[in-house]
Amino acid sequence: MTRIVSPGHARLIAVLAVALDTRARAGELVAQRIGHLSDDRSSIHITRRPQHGWDVTPDRESVSLSPLSRDALAQWLPIRSQLTETLEGSATALWVSLAHNHAGTTRDDGSHTRRRHGMPLQQRGLIRSYNSGRHRYGLAHLLPPNLEQLRRALERESAGR
């Protein structure tokens, strides 16, 4: 079991583990919901959305999760629940923000609209958390500079088998 040092660390390890098992693109990862996990957390449903695949019907598949993913999710999900517990409505996103951030909407006075923690991560937020997390948690020497490079390396590795 990996020693988790912060909520960001727990989320990064869970994202990495699920990405390793599923070979999902960043957009496919942020589209994941709690309901996509099987009840026993042994598998997850992924909706494949190929790049430039606007005319392709998305393919949904169930992927078995490794013990690493199951353990990482067991550590991330309670943190995620704490982050989303005060939100109104349905908080179904699997990957959520850890802190208040801006929504990208700029007011007339130049300030930004703030979003609460526990909000669904957007693709840019997931990529940003990967990039900063690999440095913050001492993984820069182990992980490629961006999440897409990790996914492509996994695809090449599986194609070579």
Short mmCIF file of C-alpha atoms in Angstrom, two decimals:
data_model
loop_
_atom_site.label_atom_id
_atom_site.label_comp_id
_atom_site.label_asym_id
_atom_site.label_seq_id
_atom_site.Cartn_x
_atom_site.Cartn_y
_atom_site.Cartn_z
CA MET A 1 0.00 0.00 0.00
CA THR A 2 1.32 3.45 -0.93
CA ARG A 3 1.65 5.91 1.93
CA ILE A 4 -0.68 8.80 1.07
CA VAL A 5 0.63 12.19 2.16
CA SER A 6 -2.22 14.49 1.07
CA PRO A 7 -5.57 14.53 -0.72
CA GLY A 8 -3.76 15.56 -3.91
CA HIS A 9 -1.43 12.60 -3.58
CA ALA A 10 -4.37 10.21 -3.10
CA ARG A 11 -6.11 11.59 -6.19
CA LEU A 12 -2.94 11.47 -8.31
CA ILE A 13 -2.19 7.85 -7.36
CA ALA A 14 -5.81 6.85 -8.08
CA VAL A 15 -5.83 8.67 -11.44
CA LEU A 16 -2.51 7.07 -12.41
CA ALA A 17 -3.65 3.60 -11.38
CA VAL A 18 -6.94 3.87 -13.27
CA ALA A 19 -5.15 5.36 -16.30
CA LEU A 20 -2.67 2.47 -16.28
CA ASP A 21 -5.47 -0.09 -16.18
CA THR A 22 -7.79 1.58 -18.68
CA ARG A 23 -5.39 3.47 -20.99
CA ALA A 24 -8.01 6.22 -20.95
CA ARG A 25 -7.51 9.66 -22.45
CA ALA A 26 -7.78 12.68 -20.13
CA GLY A 27 -11.25 13.46 -21.51
CA GLU A 28 -12.35 9.89 -20.88
CA LEU A 29 -11.02 10.05 -17.32
CA VAL A 30 -12.87 13.26 -16.42
CA ALA A 31 -16.08 11.80 -17.86
CA GLN A 32 -15.97 8.99 -15.28
CA ARG A 33 -18.64 8.92 -12.60
CA ILE A 34 -18.96 7.01 -9.35
CA GLY A 35 -21.64 4.90 -11.03
CA HIS A 36 -19.10 3.70 -13.58
CA LEU A 37 -17.37 1.69 -10.84
CA SER A 38 -18.72 -1.77 -10.18
CA ASP A 39 -20.24 -2.29 -6.73
CA ASP A 40 -17.19 -4.21 -5.54
CA ARG A 41 -14.78 -1.72 -7.22
CA SER A 42 -13.23 -4.52 -9.29
CA SER A 43 -14.03 -2.91 -12.65
CA ILE A 44 -14.91 0.39 -14.25
CA HIS A 45 -16.88 1.31 -17.36
CA ILE A 46 -15.01 3.51 -19.83
CA THR A 47 -16.61 5.30 -22.74
CA ARG A 48 -13.95 5.53 -25.44
CA ARG A 49 -13.94 8.77 -27.33
CA PRO A 50 -11.27 8.58 -30.04
CA GLN A 51 -9.46 11.75 -30.98
CA HIS A 52 -11.19 13.40 -33.96
CA GLY A 53 -13.91 10.77 -33.59
CA TRP A 54 -16.86 13.10 -33.90
CA ASP A 55 -18.49 10.77 -36.43
CA VAL A 56 -17.78 7.59 -34.44
CA THR A 57 -20.24 6.13 -31.96
CA PRO A 58 -18.45 6.03 -28.58
CA ASP A 59 -17.53 2.53 -27.47
CA ARG A 60 -18.29 1.63 -23.85
CA GLU A 61 -16.35 -1.18 -22.24
CA SER A 62 -15.85 -2.64 -18.81
CA VAL A 63 -12.22 -2.81 -17.68
CA SER A 64 -10.99 -4.89 -14.75
CA LEU A 65 -9.12 -2.88 -12.14
CA SER A 66 -5.83 -4.06 -10.71
CA PRO A 67 -5.25 -4.43 -6.96
CA LEU A 68 -3.28 -1.16 -7.18
CA SER A 69 -6.30 0.67 -8.62
CA ARG A 70 -8.68 -0.84 -6.10
CA ASP A 71 -6.37 0.16 -3.23
CA ALA A 72 -5.82 3.66 -4.64
CA LEU A 73 -9.57 4.16 -5.10
CA ALA A 74 -10.20 2.89 -1.55
CA GLN A 75 -7.97 5.72 -0.34
CA TRP A 76 -9.30 8.38 -2.74
CA LEU A 77 -13.06 7.76 -2.44
CA PRO A 78 -13.41 8.76 1.27
CA ILE A 79 -11.49 11.98 0.54
CA ARG A 80 -13.69 12.61 -2.48
CA SER A 81 -16.79 12.08 -0.32
CA GLN A 82 -15.58 14.70 2.16
CA LEU A 83 -14.93 17.17 -0.65
CA THR A 84 -18.39 16.71 -2.15
CA GLU A 85 -20.52 16.29 1.00
CA THR A 86 -21.64 19.93 1.20
CA LEU A 87 -22.54 20.22 -2.48
CA GLU A 88 -26.18 20.46 -3.38
CA GLY A 89 -27.61 18.09 -5.93
CA SER A 90 -25.89 15.07 -7.33
CA ALA A 91 -22.10 14.88 -6.94
CA THR A 92 -21.28 12.00 -9.25
CA ALA A 93 -17.89 12.86 -10.78
CA LEU A 94 -15.14 10.44 -9.83
CA TRP A 95 -12.39 13.08 -10.10
CA VAL A 96 -13.10 16.32 -8.27
CA SER A 97 -11.22 19.48 -7.35
CA LEU A 98 -9.40 19.70 -4.04
CA ALA A 99 -9.64 23.43 -3.47
CA HIS A 100 -11.57 26.47 -4.54
CA ASN A 101 -10.62 27.52 -8.04
CA HIS A 102 -11.92 29.85 -10.69
CA ALA A 103 -14.45 28.78 -13.28
CA GLY A 104 -12.71 30.65 -16.06
CA THR A 105 -15.45 33.27 -16.05
CA THR A 106 -14.07 36.79 -15.69
CA ARG A 107 -16.29 39.49 -14.21
CA ASP A 108 -16.33 43.09 -15.46
CA ASP A 109 -13.95 44.10 -12.65
CA GLY A 110 -11.37 41.48 -13.72
CA SER A 111 -12.04 39.08 -10.83
CA HIS A 112 -13.00 35.47 -11.44
CA THR A 113 -16.09 33.53 -10.48
CA ARG A 114 -15.00 31.06 -7.79
CA ARG A 115 -15.93 27.38 -7.78
CA ARG A 116 -16.08 25.36 -4.59
CA HIS A 117 -13.90 22.33 -3.90
CA GLY A 118 -15.48 19.03 -4.83
CA MET A 119 -16.52 20.23 -8.26
CA PRO A 120 -15.89 17.88 -11.21
CA LEU A 121 -12.42 18.23 -12.65
CA GLN A 122 -12.31 19.44 -16.21
CA GLN A 123 -9.78 18.06 -18.66
CA ARG A 124 -7.36 20.98 -18.21
CA GLY A 125 -7.58 20.64 -14.43
CA LEU A 126 -6.78 16.93 -14.57
CA ILE A 127 -3.81 17.55 -16.85
CA ARG A 128 -2.60 20.39 -14.60
CA SER A 129 -2.88 18.19 -11.49
CA TYR A 130 -0.88 15.43 -13.23
CA ASN A 131 1.83 17.88 -14.26
CA SER A 132 2.18 19.49 -10.84
CA GLY A 133 1.74 16.21 -8.93
CA ARG A 134 4.55 14.38 -10.70
CA HIS A 135 6.93 17.08 -9.43
CA ARG A 136 5.36 17.65 -6.01
CA TYR A 137 5.41 13.97 -5.09
CA GLY A 138 8.84 13.14 -6.54
CA LEU A 139 7.59 11.21 -9.57
CA ALA A 140 9.01 13.39 -12.35
CA HIS A 141 11.83 10.93 -13.02
CA LEU A 142 9.34 8.04 -13.34
CA LEU A 143 6.48 9.60 -15.31
CA PRO A 144 6.49 11.23 -18.74
CA PRO A 145 5.99 15.01 -18.92
CA ASN A 146 2.30 14.71 -19.77
CA LEU A 147 -0.60 12.35 -19.31
CA GLU A 148 -1.07 11.75 -23.05
CA GLN A 149 2.54 10.53 -23.33
CA LEU A 150 1.84 8.06 -20.51
CA ARG A 151 -1.25 6.77 -22.31
CA ARG A 152 0.58 6.40 -25.62
CA ALA A 153 3.47 4.56 -23.95
CA LEU A 154 0.94 2.14 -22.48
CA GLU A 155 -0.64 1.61 -25.90
CA ARG A 156 2.76 0.91 -27.47
CA GLU A 157 3.66 -1.47 -24.64
CA SER A 158 0.42 -3.43 -25.02
CA ALA A 159 0.75 -3.52 -28.82
CA GLY A 160 4.24 -5.01 -28.47
CA ARG A 161 2.97 -8.01 -26.49
#
